[in-house]
Amino acid sequence: MLIWIIDEEWKDYDLEMEELQKKYPGVEIRTSGYNYEKDLEAFGYRADGILAQVYANIPASVMGRLERCKGIAVYGGGYDRIDTEAARARGISVTNISGYCAEDLADYVLAAMFFVNKRIAAYSSCAVENVRNGCWGAMAAAENRHRLRKETLLIVGLGVIGKAVAERANQLGMRVAAYDEYVSAAEMKALNVEKLSWEEGFRCADYVSINLKGCVENEDRIGKHEFEMMKNTAWLINTSRGRVVNERELIEAVKGREIEGAVLDVIKNEPPRGDEAILNTPGIYVTPHVSYISVESFRALKEYALQNLFAMLDGKKPRDLVN
């Protein structure tokens, strides 16, 4: 049996090696980066199963060359770089992983709100200038902002992650509202969340946390119309997928002061080149897709991916089948 790992993210595969060898004694384990064409020709074509990072492209042309592959287990929630239809046509199952990092993403959303509420970046960047101008303490404060518990958070998408965000925001005493067409008002009320329409939510929010699925239907769902409805002091926080937000219109909204700014852990072009406008716009803070990372989430991510792979290799239904 051959297991092929396609990845450029992890520093080691100790857990994978240990669990795979325990499950399938004598298993052959090979690794490749994202430019794996030569490895596909040399050994990848005979892989029984594949563990693939979310950035690994596996198109139909590659599917057609996999002679005995039973399943592709993706390390993460995104699987848009895998041709799932071509995989199914070849009898290859594909899995992603859901719910493994809800706590981590919720912590990131709270950190983002504290970061902008207390204007940490702004005050830090002009600290020396303020000292030179004799401004310290209250004299350095441009304007006051309400405490978080006096502000409103809109959660767009009240799934597993959205609920984790809501739980934390409720602990702060914030007004928590949500838009989710699949969750009833009664369900939201039980979570101490107010169900609002799309328009109501964007108009009243001080912070908007995007927790939508990164599917085709949600492409550019948040754009000019939404930014025009938002307060000019409001902030957008996105930990879902970059494709959900229209970046050009977001940049225009921040430059035009329609909203105050944005904190993004995901952008459209990942990994980026470095010259993208979204990375170079004052008022937009971008982190390198790390909101999900913790010691606990890393282990869970690998364990879930392995369990999905084991199920596919053993002819069982995996936990996170997507095709």
PDB file of C-alpha atoms in Angstrom:
ATOM      1  CA  MET A   1       0.000   0.000   0.000  1.00  0.00           C
ATOM      2  CA  LEU A   2       1.208   3.506  -0.875  1.00  0.00           C
ATOM      3  CA  ILE A   3       0.039   6.678   0.859  1.00  0.00           C
ATOM      4  CA  TRP A   4       1.003   9.928  -0.854  1.00  0.00           C
ATOM      5  CA  ILE A   5       1.184  13.204   1.094  1.00  0.00           C
ATOM      6  CA  ILE A   6       1.021  16.381  -1.034  1.00  0.00           C
ATOM      7  CA  ASP A   7       1.890  19.356   1.132  1.00  0.00           C
ATOM      8  CA  GLU A   8       4.191  22.318   1.730  1.00  0.00           C
ATOM      9  CA  GLU A   9       2.759  23.433   5.080  1.00  0.00           C
ATOM     10  CA  TRP A  10       3.667  20.893   7.757  1.00  0.00           C
ATOM     11  CA  LYS A  11       7.130  20.703   9.295  1.00  0.00           C
ATOM     12  CA  ASP A  12       6.859  16.997  10.055  1.00  0.00           C
ATOM     13  CA  TYR A  13       4.607  13.993   9.537  1.00  0.00           C
ATOM     14  CA  ASP A  14       5.411  12.129  12.752  1.00  0.00           C
ATOM     15  CA  LEU A  15       1.761  11.598  13.653  1.00  0.00           C
ATOM     16  CA  GLU A  16       0.878  10.447  10.139  1.00  0.00           C
ATOM     17  CA  MET A  17       3.814   8.034  10.024  1.00  0.00           C
ATOM     18  CA  GLU A  18       2.971   6.555  13.402  1.00  0.00           C
ATOM     19  CA  GLU A  19      -0.748   6.100  12.760  1.00  0.00           C
ATOM     20  CA  LEU A  20      -0.394   4.852   9.188  1.00  0.00           C
ATOM     21  CA  GLN A  21       2.220   2.261  10.116  1.00  0.00           C
ATOM     22  CA  LYS A  22       0.122   1.139  13.060  1.00  0.00           C
ATOM     23  CA  LYS A  23      -2.971   0.767  10.879  1.00  0.00           C
ATOM     24  CA  TYR A  24      -1.222  -0.687   7.817  1.00  0.00           C
ATOM     25  CA  PRO A  25       2.063  -2.390   8.757  1.00  0.00           C
ATOM     26  CA  GLY A  26       4.594  -2.114   5.955  1.00  0.00           C
ATOM     27  CA  VAL A  27       2.798   0.828   4.306  1.00  0.00           C
ATOM     28  CA  GLU A  28       4.903   2.955   1.949  1.00  0.00           C
ATOM     29  CA  ILE A  29       4.618   6.689   2.648  1.00  0.00           C
ATOM     30  CA  ARG A  30       5.859   9.255   0.099  1.00  0.00           C
ATOM     31  CA  THR A  31       5.711  13.043   0.193  1.00  0.00           C
ATOM     32  CA  SER A  32       5.657  15.756  -2.480  1.00  0.00           C
ATOM     33  CA  GLY A  33       5.288  19.508  -2.796  1.00  0.00           C
ATOM     34  CA  TYR A  34       2.687  21.239  -4.925  1.00  0.00           C
ATOM     35  CA  ASN A  35       4.742  20.853  -8.110  1.00  0.00           C
ATOM     36  CA  TYR A  36       4.423  17.096  -8.050  1.00  0.00           C
ATOM     37  CA  GLU A  37       4.264  16.209 -11.750  1.00  0.00           C
ATOM     38  CA  LYS A  38       7.518  14.231 -11.727  1.00  0.00           C
ATOM     39  CA  ASP A  39       6.499  12.418  -8.545  1.00  0.00           C
ATOM     40  CA  LEU A  40       3.119  11.579 -10.075  1.00  0.00           C
ATOM     41  CA  GLU A  41       4.937   9.935 -12.947  1.00  0.00           C
ATOM     42  CA  ALA A  42       7.456   8.169 -10.687  1.00  0.00           C
ATOM     43  CA  PHE A  43       5.183   6.822  -7.946  1.00  0.00           C
ATOM     44  CA  GLY A  44       2.082   8.951  -7.313  1.00  0.00           C
ATOM     45  CA  TYR A  45       0.037   7.180  -9.980  1.00  0.00           C
ATOM     46  CA  ARG A  46      -0.024   4.047  -7.818  1.00  0.00           C
ATOM     47  CA  ALA A  47      -1.109   5.734  -4.562  1.00  0.00           C
ATOM     48  CA  ASP A  48      -3.911   3.971  -2.702  1.00  0.00           C
ATOM     49  CA  GLY A  49      -4.746   7.098  -0.743  1.00  0.00           C
ATOM     50  CA  ILE A  50      -3.729  10.758  -0.697  1.00  0.00           C
ATOM     51  CA  LEU A  51      -3.425  13.274   2.122  1.00  0.00           C
ATOM     52  CA  ALA A  52      -3.511  16.736   0.510  1.00  0.00           C
ATOM     53  CA  GLN A  53      -3.060  20.232   1.851  1.00  0.00           C
ATOM     54  CA  VAL A  54      -5.811  22.730   0.944  1.00  0.00           C
ATOM     55  CA  TYR A  55      -3.445  24.508  -1.471  1.00  0.00           C
ATOM     56  CA  ALA A  56      -2.688  21.360  -3.480  1.00  0.00           C
ATOM     57  CA  ASN A  57      -4.292  21.374  -6.932  1.00  0.00           C
ATOM     58  CA  ILE A  58      -5.576  17.966  -8.034  1.00  0.00           C
ATOM     59  CA  PRO A  59      -7.429  18.486 -11.355  1.00  0.00           C
ATOM     60  CA  ALA A  60      -9.221  16.009 -13.590  1.00  0.00           C
ATOM     61  CA  SER A  61      -6.053  15.386 -15.586  1.00  0.00           C
ATOM     62  CA  VAL A  62      -4.364  14.052 -12.449  1.00  0.00           C
ATOM     63  CA  MET A  63      -7.401  12.038 -11.387  1.00  0.00           C
ATOM     64  CA  GLY A  64      -7.235  10.210 -14.685  1.00  0.00           C
ATOM     65  CA  ARG A  65      -3.704   9.042 -13.938  1.00  0.00           C
ATOM     66  CA  LEU A  66      -4.410   7.644 -10.472  1.00  0.00           C
ATOM     67  CA  GLU A  67      -4.619   3.906 -11.063  1.00  0.00           C
ATOM     68  CA  ARG A  68      -5.752   2.599  -7.680  1.00  0.00           C
ATOM     69  CA  CYS A  69      -6.584   5.594  -5.474  1.00  0.00           C
ATOM     70  CA  LYS A  70      -9.599   5.122  -3.212  1.00  0.00           C
ATOM     71  CA  GLY A  71      -9.671   8.465  -1.459  1.00  0.00           C
ATOM     72  CA  ILE A  72      -8.224  11.958  -1.068  1.00  0.00           C
ATOM     73  CA  ALA A  73      -8.328  13.400   2.456  1.00  0.00           C
ATOM     74  CA  VAL A  74      -7.847  17.168   2.530  1.00  0.00           C
ATOM     75  CA  TYR A  75      -6.129  18.800   5.510  1.00  0.00           C
ATOM     76  CA  GLY A  76      -8.793  21.457   6.156  1.00  0.00           C
ATOM     77  CA  GLY A  77     -12.212  22.771   5.256  1.00  0.00           C
ATOM     78  CA  GLY A  78     -11.462  24.039   1.751  1.00  0.00           C
ATOM     79  CA  TYR A  79     -11.513  21.557  -1.123  1.00  0.00           C
ATOM     80  CA  ASP A  80     -12.083  23.878  -4.093  1.00  0.00           C
ATOM     81  CA  ARG A  81      -8.735  22.890  -5.645  1.00  0.00           C
ATOM     82  CA  ILE A  82      -9.809  19.264  -5.896  1.00  0.00           C
ATOM     83  CA  ASP A  83     -11.929  18.293  -8.912  1.00  0.00           C
ATOM     84  CA  THR A  84     -14.522  16.389  -6.902  1.00  0.00           C
ATOM     85  CA  GLU A  85     -16.650  15.478  -9.922  1.00  0.00           C
ATOM     86  CA  ALA A  86     -13.709  13.952 -11.757  1.00  0.00           C
ATOM     87  CA  ALA A  87     -12.782  12.117  -8.560  1.00  0.00           C
ATOM     88  CA  ARG A  88     -16.262  10.641  -8.201  1.00  0.00           C
ATOM     89  CA  ALA A  89     -16.239   9.576 -11.853  1.00  0.00           C
ATOM     90  CA  ARG A  90     -13.059   7.635 -11.088  1.00  0.00           C
ATOM     91  CA  GLY A  91     -14.534   6.134  -7.913  1.00  0.00           C
ATOM     92  CA  ILE A  92     -12.319   8.285  -5.702  1.00  0.00           C
ATOM     93  CA  SER A  93     -13.885   9.725  -2.549  1.00  0.00           C
ATOM     94  CA  VAL A  94     -12.868  13.189  -1.299  1.00  0.00           C
ATOM     95  CA  THR A  95     -13.116  14.494   2.250  1.00  0.00           C
ATOM     96  CA  ASN A  96     -12.495  17.788   3.962  1.00  0.00           C
ATOM     97  CA  ILE A  97     -12.635  18.492   7.716  1.00  0.00           C
ATOM     98  CA  SER A  98     -15.310  20.491   9.491  1.00  0.00           C
ATOM     99  CA  GLY A  99     -15.608  21.793  13.040  1.00  0.00           C
ATOM    100  CA  TYR A 100     -12.086  21.017  14.211  1.00  0.00           C
ATOM    101  CA  CYS A 101     -11.035  24.630  14.849  1.00  0.00           C
ATOM    102  CA  ALA A 102     -14.228  26.454  15.853  1.00  0.00           C
ATOM    103  CA  GLU A 103     -12.721  27.601  19.148  1.00  0.00           C
ATOM    104  CA  ASP A 104      -9.639  28.960  17.425  1.00  0.00           C
ATOM    105  CA  LEU A 105     -11.613  30.944  14.845  1.00  0.00           C
ATOM    106  CA  ALA A 106     -13.898  32.309  17.557  1.00  0.00           C
ATOM    107  CA  ASP A 107     -10.873  33.423  19.570  1.00  0.00           C
ATOM    108  CA  TYR A 108      -9.532  35.190  16.460  1.00  0.00           C
ATOM    109  CA  VAL A 109     -12.807  37.092  15.963  1.00  0.00           C
ATOM    110  CA  LEU A 110     -12.741  38.258  19.578  1.00  0.00           C
ATOM    111  CA  ALA A 111      -9.072  39.218  19.286  1.00  0.00           C
ATOM    112  CA  ALA A 112      -9.878  41.248  16.172  1.00  0.00           C
ATOM    113  CA  MET A 113     -12.687  43.105  17.943  1.00  0.00           C
ATOM    114  CA  PHE A 114     -10.487  43.956  20.919  1.00  0.00           C
ATOM    115  CA  PHE A 115      -7.675  44.983  18.564  1.00  0.00           C
ATOM    116  CA  VAL A 116      -9.780  47.532  16.694  1.00  0.00           C
ATOM    117  CA  ASN A 117     -11.937  48.601  19.632  1.00  0.00           C
ATOM    118  CA  LYS A 118      -8.855  49.668  21.586  1.00  0.00           C
ATOM    119  CA  ARG A 119      -7.172  51.008  18.394  1.00  0.00           C
ATOM    120  CA  ILE A 120      -3.956  49.226  19.288  1.00  0.00           C
ATOM    121  CA  ALA A 121      -2.368  49.515  15.840  1.00  0.00           C
ATOM    122  CA  ALA A 122      -3.275  53.189  15.418  1.00  0.00           C
ATOM    123  CA  TYR A 123      -2.021  54.262  18.835  1.00  0.00           C
ATOM    124  CA  SER A 124       1.149  52.194  18.523  1.00  0.00           C
ATOM    125  CA  SER A 125       2.022  53.553  15.084  1.00  0.00           C
ATOM    126  CA  CYS A 126       1.854  57.178  16.223  1.00  0.00           C
ATOM    127  CA  ALA A 127       3.196  56.805  19.776  1.00  0.00           C
ATOM    128  CA  VAL A 128       6.545  58.491  19.048  1.00  0.00           C
ATOM    129  CA  GLU A 129       4.876  61.303  17.119  1.00  0.00           C
ATOM    130  CA  ASN A 130       2.484  61.880  20.017  1.00  0.00           C
ATOM    131  CA  VAL A 131       5.373  62.053  22.482  1.00  0.00           C
ATOM    132  CA  ARG A 132       7.151  64.619  20.325  1.00  0.00           C
ATOM    133  CA  ASN A 133       3.959  66.653  20.173  1.00  0.00           C
ATOM    134  CA  GLY A 134       3.468  66.472  23.918  1.00  0.00           C
ATOM    135  CA  CYS A 135       0.445  64.207  23.635  1.00  0.00           C
ATOM    136  CA  TRP A 136       0.092  61.424  26.161  1.00  0.00           C
ATOM    137  CA  GLY A 137      -2.835  59.888  27.997  1.00  0.00           C
ATOM    138  CA  ALA A 138      -6.216  61.382  27.120  1.00  0.00           C
ATOM    139  CA  MET A 139      -4.546  63.976  24.900  1.00  0.00           C
ATOM    140  CA  ALA A 140      -3.455  61.177  22.543  1.00  0.00           C
ATOM    141  CA  ALA A 141      -6.939  59.736  22.186  1.00  0.00           C
ATOM    142  CA  ALA A 142      -8.502  60.722  18.878  1.00  0.00           C
ATOM    143  CA  GLU A 143     -11.994  59.746  19.927  1.00  0.00           C
ATOM    144  CA  ASN A 144     -13.721  57.556  22.452  1.00  0.00           C
ATOM    145  CA  ARG A 145     -15.459  54.332  21.581  1.00  0.00           C
ATOM    146  CA  HIS A 146     -18.014  52.345  23.555  1.00  0.00           C
ATOM    147  CA  ARG A 147     -16.973  49.283  25.491  1.00  0.00           C
ATOM    148  CA  LEU A 148     -17.484  46.023  23.616  1.00  0.00           C
ATOM    149  CA  ARG A 149     -20.443  45.102  25.807  1.00  0.00           C
ATOM    150  CA  LYS A 150     -22.212  48.192  24.495  1.00  0.00           C
ATOM    151  CA  GLU A 151     -21.654  47.242  20.859  1.00  0.00           C
ATOM    152  CA  THR A 152     -23.333  44.921  18.372  1.00  0.00           C
ATOM    153  CA  LEU A 153     -21.841  41.928  16.607  1.00  0.00           C
ATOM    154  CA  LEU A 154     -23.500  40.529  13.499  1.00  0.00           C
ATOM    155  CA  ILE A 155     -22.583  36.932  12.683  1.00  0.00           C
ATOM    156  CA  VAL A 156     -23.230  36.039   9.057  1.00  0.00           C
ATOM    157  CA  GLY A 157     -23.582  32.263   9.036  1.00  0.00           C
ATOM    158  CA  LEU A 158     -24.558  30.658  12.356  1.00  0.00           C
ATOM    159  CA  GLY A 159     -23.030  27.229  11.869  1.00  0.00           C
ATOM    160  CA  VAL A 160     -20.593  25.481  14.189  1.00  0.00           C
ATOM    161  CA  ILE A 161     -18.064  28.313  14.021  1.00  0.00           C
ATOM    162  CA  GLY A 162     -20.670  31.071  14.148  1.00  0.00           C
ATOM    163  CA  LYS A 163     -22.152  29.535  17.289  1.00  0.00           C
ATOM    164  CA  ALA A 164     -18.722  29.435  18.936  1.00  0.00           C
ATOM    165  CA  VAL A 165     -18.287  33.122  18.100  1.00  0.00           C
ATOM    166  CA  ALA A 166     -21.729  33.891  19.528  1.00  0.00           C
ATOM    167  CA  GLU A 167     -20.968  32.057  22.769  1.00  0.00           C
ATOM    168  CA  ARG A 168     -17.816  34.093  23.360  1.00  0.00           C
ATOM    169  CA  ALA A 169     -19.435  37.402  22.418  1.00  0.00           C
ATOM    170  CA  ASN A 170     -22.326  36.668  24.773  1.00  0.00           C
ATOM    171  CA  GLN A 171     -19.852  36.149  27.591  1.00  0.00           C
ATOM    172  CA  LEU A 172     -18.651  39.710  26.972  1.00  0.00           C
ATOM    173  CA  GLY A 173     -22.194  41.015  27.270  1.00  0.00           C
ATOM    174  CA  MET A 174     -22.373  42.186  23.658  1.00  0.00           C
ATOM    175  CA  ARG A 175     -25.563  42.400  21.664  1.00  0.00           C
ATOM    176  CA  VAL A 176     -25.235  39.388  19.383  1.00  0.00           C
ATOM    177  CA  ALA A 177     -27.269  39.162  16.193  1.00  0.00           C
ATOM    178  CA  ALA A 178     -27.067  36.771  13.268  1.00  0.00           C
ATOM    179  CA  TYR A 179     -28.209  36.214   9.738  1.00  0.00           C
ATOM    180  CA  ASP A 180     -28.684  32.609   8.705  1.00  0.00           C
ATOM    181  CA  GLU A 181     -31.524  31.517   6.479  1.00  0.00           C
ATOM    182  CA  TYR A 182     -31.281  27.937   7.767  1.00  0.00           C
ATOM    183  CA  VAL A 183     -31.481  28.692  11.504  1.00  0.00           C
ATOM    184  CA  SER A 184     -34.841  29.642  13.019  1.00  0.00           C
ATOM    185  CA  ALA A 185     -35.498  32.550  15.351  1.00  0.00           C
ATOM    186  CA  ALA A 186     -36.343  30.063  18.117  1.00  0.00           C
ATOM    187  CA  GLU A 187     -33.002  28.283  17.706  1.00  0.00           C
ATOM    188  CA  MET A 188     -31.176  31.596  17.800  1.00  0.00           C
ATOM    189  CA  LYS A 189     -33.091  32.773  20.850  1.00  0.00           C
ATOM    190  CA  ALA A 190     -31.977  29.644  22.711  1.00  0.00           C
ATOM    191  CA  LEU A 191     -28.412  30.730  21.984  1.00  0.00           C
ATOM    192  CA  ASN A 192     -29.124  34.314  23.127  1.00  0.00           C
ATOM    193  CA  VAL A 193     -28.765  35.488  19.537  1.00  0.00           C
ATOM    194  CA  GLU A 194     -31.153  37.867  17.791  1.00  0.00           C
ATOM    195  CA  LYS A 195     -32.241  36.796  14.299  1.00  0.00           C
ATOM    196  CA  LEU A 196     -32.111  39.719  11.876  1.00  0.00           C
ATOM    197  CA  SER A 197     -32.656  40.157   8.177  1.00  0.00           C
ATOM    198  CA  TRP A 198     -29.661  40.742   5.919  1.00  0.00           C
ATOM    199  CA  GLU A 199     -30.324  44.500   5.718  1.00  0.00           C
ATOM    200  CA  GLU A 200     -31.144  44.950   9.422  1.00  0.00           C
ATOM    201  CA  GLY A 201     -27.997  43.135  10.464  1.00  0.00           C
ATOM    202  CA  PHE A 202     -25.568  45.111   8.325  1.00  0.00           C
ATOM    203  CA  ARG A 203     -27.154  48.427   9.273  1.00  0.00           C
ATOM    204  CA  CYS A 204     -26.939  47.945  13.035  1.00  0.00           C
ATOM    205  CA  ALA A 205     -23.615  46.102  13.391  1.00  0.00           C
ATOM    206  CA  ASP A 206     -20.451  47.552  14.864  1.00  0.00           C
ATOM    207  CA  TYR A 207     -18.648  44.364  13.820  1.00  0.00           C
ATOM    208  CA  VAL A 208     -19.573  41.846  11.134  1.00  0.00           C
ATOM    209  CA  SER A 209     -18.083  38.365  11.446  1.00  0.00           C
ATOM    210  CA  ILE A 210     -18.245  36.442   8.166  1.00  0.00           C
ATOM    211  CA  ASN A 211     -18.688  32.724   8.730  1.00  0.00           C
ATOM    212  CA  LEU A 212     -20.174  31.621   5.419  1.00  0.00           C
ATOM    213  CA  LYS A 213     -19.201  28.575   3.406  1.00  0.00           C
ATOM    214  CA  GLY A 214     -16.764  29.318   0.602  1.00  0.00           C
ATOM    215  CA  CYS A 215     -19.022  27.850  -2.071  1.00  0.00           C
ATOM    216  CA  VAL A 216     -19.731  29.216  -5.553  1.00  0.00           C
ATOM    217  CA  GLU A 217     -23.110  30.550  -4.409  1.00  0.00           C
ATOM    218  CA  ASN A 218     -21.364  32.841  -1.905  1.00  0.00           C
ATOM    219  CA  GLU A 219     -18.892  34.327  -4.407  1.00  0.00           C
ATOM    220  CA  ASP A 220     -18.601  38.105  -3.742  1.00  0.00           C
ATOM    221  CA  ARG A 221     -21.678  37.958  -1.529  1.00  0.00           C
ATOM    222  CA  ILE A 222     -20.369  40.778   0.650  1.00  0.00           C
ATOM    223  CA  GLY A 223     -19.746  43.888  -1.418  1.00  0.00           C
ATOM    224  CA  LYS A 224     -20.668  47.483  -2.198  1.00  0.00           C
ATOM    225  CA  HIS A 225     -24.340  47.106  -1.237  1.00  0.00           C
ATOM    226  CA  GLU A 226     -23.454  45.774   2.209  1.00  0.00           C
ATOM    227  CA  PHE A 227     -20.709  48.340   2.846  1.00  0.00           C
ATOM    228  CA  GLU A 228     -23.064  51.171   1.991  1.00  0.00           C
ATOM    229  CA  MET A 229     -25.503  49.867   4.619  1.00  0.00           C
ATOM    230  CA  MET A 230     -22.861  49.562   7.350  1.00  0.00           C
ATOM    231  CA  LYS A 231     -21.936  52.269   9.839  1.00  0.00           C
ATOM    232  CA  ASN A 232     -18.852  54.270   8.922  1.00  0.00           C
ATOM    233  CA  THR A 233     -17.377  53.119  12.255  1.00  0.00           C
ATOM    234  CA  ALA A 234     -18.055  49.432  11.568  1.00  0.00           C
ATOM    235  CA  TRP A 235     -15.468  46.698  10.988  1.00  0.00           C
ATOM    236  CA  LEU A 236     -15.595  43.602   8.816  1.00  0.00           C
ATOM    237  CA  ILE A 237     -13.923  40.406  10.096  1.00  0.00           C
ATOM    238  CA  ASN A 238     -13.529  37.446   7.729  1.00  0.00           C
ATOM    239  CA  THR A 239     -12.268  34.016   8.765  1.00  0.00           C
ATOM    240  CA  SER A 240     -14.265  31.999   6.222  1.00  0.00           C
ATOM    241  CA  ARG A 241     -13.009  32.228   2.633  1.00  0.00           C
ATOM    242  CA  GLY A 242     -11.640  35.124   0.613  1.00  0.00           C
ATOM    243  CA  ARG A 243     -14.027  34.520  -2.279  1.00  0.00           C
ATOM    244  CA  VAL A 244     -16.986  35.581  -0.106  1.00  0.00           C
ATOM    245  CA  VAL A 245     -15.900  39.248  -0.055  1.00  0.00           C
ATOM    246  CA  ASN A 246     -15.558  41.498  -3.098  1.00  0.00           C
ATOM    247  CA  GLU A 247     -12.054  42.792  -2.380  1.00  0.00           C
ATOM    248  CA  ARG A 248     -12.107  45.675  -4.858  1.00  0.00           C
ATOM    249  CA  GLU A 249     -15.337  47.018  -3.361  1.00  0.00           C
ATOM    250  CA  LEU A 250     -14.038  46.474   0.184  1.00  0.00           C
ATOM    251  CA  ILE A 251     -10.927  48.521  -0.600  1.00  0.00           C
ATOM    252  CA  GLU A 252     -13.085  51.295  -2.061  1.00  0.00           C
ATOM    253  CA  ALA A 253     -15.338  51.240   1.008  1.00  0.00           C
ATOM    254  CA  VAL A 254     -12.398  51.560   3.420  1.00  0.00           C
ATOM    255  CA  LYS A 255     -10.682  54.273   1.367  1.00  0.00           C
ATOM    256  CA  GLY A 256     -13.987  56.135   1.056  1.00  0.00           C
ATOM    257  CA  ARG A 257     -14.664  55.810   4.801  1.00  0.00           C
ATOM    258  CA  GLU A 258     -17.927  53.976   4.232  1.00  0.00           C
ATOM    259  CA  ILE A 259     -16.668  51.563   6.873  1.00  0.00           C
ATOM    260  CA  GLU A 260     -13.746  52.014   9.260  1.00  0.00           C
ATOM    261  CA  GLY A 261     -11.803  48.933   8.247  1.00  0.00           C
ATOM    262  CA  ALA A 262     -11.444  45.174   8.028  1.00  0.00           C
ATOM    263  CA  VAL A 263      -9.513  42.320   9.637  1.00  0.00           C
ATOM    264  CA  LEU A 264      -9.043  39.454   7.203  1.00  0.00           C
ATOM    265  CA  ASP A 265      -7.438  36.070   7.750  1.00  0.00           C
ATOM    266  CA  VAL A 266      -8.419  34.964   4.253  1.00  0.00           C
ATOM    267  CA  ILE A 267      -8.116  36.652   0.864  1.00  0.00           C
ATOM    268  CA  LYS A 268      -9.017  35.687  -2.684  1.00  0.00           C
ATOM    269  CA  ASN A 269      -5.532  34.871  -3.959  1.00  0.00           C
ATOM    270  CA  GLU A 270      -3.864  32.383  -1.597  1.00  0.00           C
ATOM    271  CA  PRO A 271      -0.997  32.119  -1.237  1.00  0.00           C
ATOM    272  CA  PRO A 272      -0.581  35.706  -2.480  1.00  0.00           C
ATOM    273  CA  ARG A 273       2.263  37.212  -4.491  1.00  0.00           C
ATOM    274  CA  GLY A 274       2.657  40.128  -2.086  1.00  0.00           C
ATOM    275  CA  ASP A 275       1.666  42.968  -4.406  1.00  0.00           C
ATOM    276  CA  GLU A 276      -2.107  42.522  -4.059  1.00  0.00           C
ATOM    277  CA  ALA A 277      -3.979  45.740  -3.246  1.00  0.00           C
ATOM    278  CA  ILE A 278      -5.742  44.054  -0.336  1.00  0.00           C
ATOM    279  CA  LEU A 279      -2.350  43.639   1.369  1.00  0.00           C
ATOM    280  CA  ASN A 280      -1.425  47.276   0.905  1.00  0.00           C
ATOM    281  CA  THR A 281      -4.498  49.246   1.953  1.00  0.00           C
ATOM    282  CA  PRO A 282      -4.364  51.243   5.214  1.00  0.00           C
ATOM    283  CA  GLY A 283      -7.229  50.216   7.471  1.00  0.00           C
ATOM    284  CA  ILE A 284      -7.274  46.636   6.206  1.00  0.00           C
ATOM    285  CA  TYR A 285      -5.321  44.199   8.362  1.00  0.00           C
ATOM    286  CA  VAL A 286      -4.491  40.858   6.764  1.00  0.00           C
ATOM    287  CA  THR A 287      -3.069  37.841   8.583  1.00  0.00           C
ATOM    288  CA  PRO A 288      -1.690  34.823   6.645  1.00  0.00           C
ATOM    289  CA  HIS A 289      -4.579  32.359   7.090  1.00  0.00           C
ATOM    290  CA  VAL A 290      -3.554  31.392  10.616  1.00  0.00           C
ATOM    291  CA  SER A 291      -6.754  31.925  12.617  1.00  0.00           C
ATOM    292  CA  TYR A 292      -7.314  28.167  12.888  1.00  0.00           C
ATOM    293  CA  ILE A 293      -3.882  27.369  14.287  1.00  0.00           C
ATOM    294  CA  SER A 294      -3.230  26.065  17.784  1.00  0.00           C
ATOM    295  CA  VAL A 295      -1.513  23.013  19.238  1.00  0.00           C
ATOM    296  CA  GLU A 296      -4.932  21.423  19.719  1.00  0.00           C
ATOM    297  CA  SER A 297      -6.314  22.268  16.279  1.00  0.00           C
ATOM    298  CA  PHE A 298      -3.206  20.987  14.492  1.00  0.00           C
ATOM    299  CA  ARG A 299      -3.501  17.619  16.163  1.00  0.00           C
ATOM    300  CA  ALA A 300      -7.255  17.432  15.559  1.00  0.00           C
ATOM    301  CA  LEU A 301      -6.750  18.397  11.915  1.00  0.00           C
ATOM    302  CA  LYS A 302      -4.302  15.577  11.318  1.00  0.00           C
ATOM    303  CA  GLU A 303      -6.302  13.040  13.303  1.00  0.00           C
ATOM    304  CA  TYR A 304      -9.536  13.804  11.435  1.00  0.00           C
ATOM    305  CA  ALA A 305      -7.761  13.665   8.070  1.00  0.00           C
ATOM    306  CA  LEU A 306      -6.282  10.278   8.950  1.00  0.00           C
ATOM    307  CA  GLN A 307      -9.616   8.905  10.163  1.00  0.00           C
ATOM    308  CA  ASN A 308     -11.249  10.042   6.919  1.00  0.00           C
ATOM    309  CA  LEU A 309      -8.484   8.373   4.924  1.00  0.00           C
ATOM    310  CA  PHE A 310      -8.744   5.132   6.911  1.00  0.00           C
ATOM    311  CA  ALA A 311     -12.488   4.981   6.295  1.00  0.00           C
ATOM    312  CA  MET A 312     -12.075   5.463   2.545  1.00  0.00           C
ATOM    313  CA  LEU A 313      -9.313   2.858   2.307  1.00  0.00           C
ATOM    314  CA  ASP A 314     -11.409   0.395   4.316  1.00  0.00           C
ATOM    315  CA  GLY A 315     -14.494   0.916   2.167  1.00  0.00           C
ATOM    316  CA  LYS A 316     -16.475   2.722   4.874  1.00  0.00           C
ATOM    317  CA  LYS A 317     -18.260   6.070   4.792  1.00  0.00           C
ATOM    318  CA  PRO A 318     -15.909   8.801   6.072  1.00  0.00           C
ATOM    319  CA  ARG A 319     -16.934  11.500   8.525  1.00  0.00           C
ATOM    320  CA  ASP A 320     -16.568  14.388   6.061  1.00  0.00           C
ATOM    321  CA  LEU A 321     -17.378  13.089   2.565  1.00  0.00           C
ATOM    322  CA  VAL A 322     -17.864  15.946   0.079  1.00  0.00           C
ATOM    323  CA  ASN A 323     -18.505  14.086  -3.169  1.00  0.00           C
TER     324      ASN A 323
END
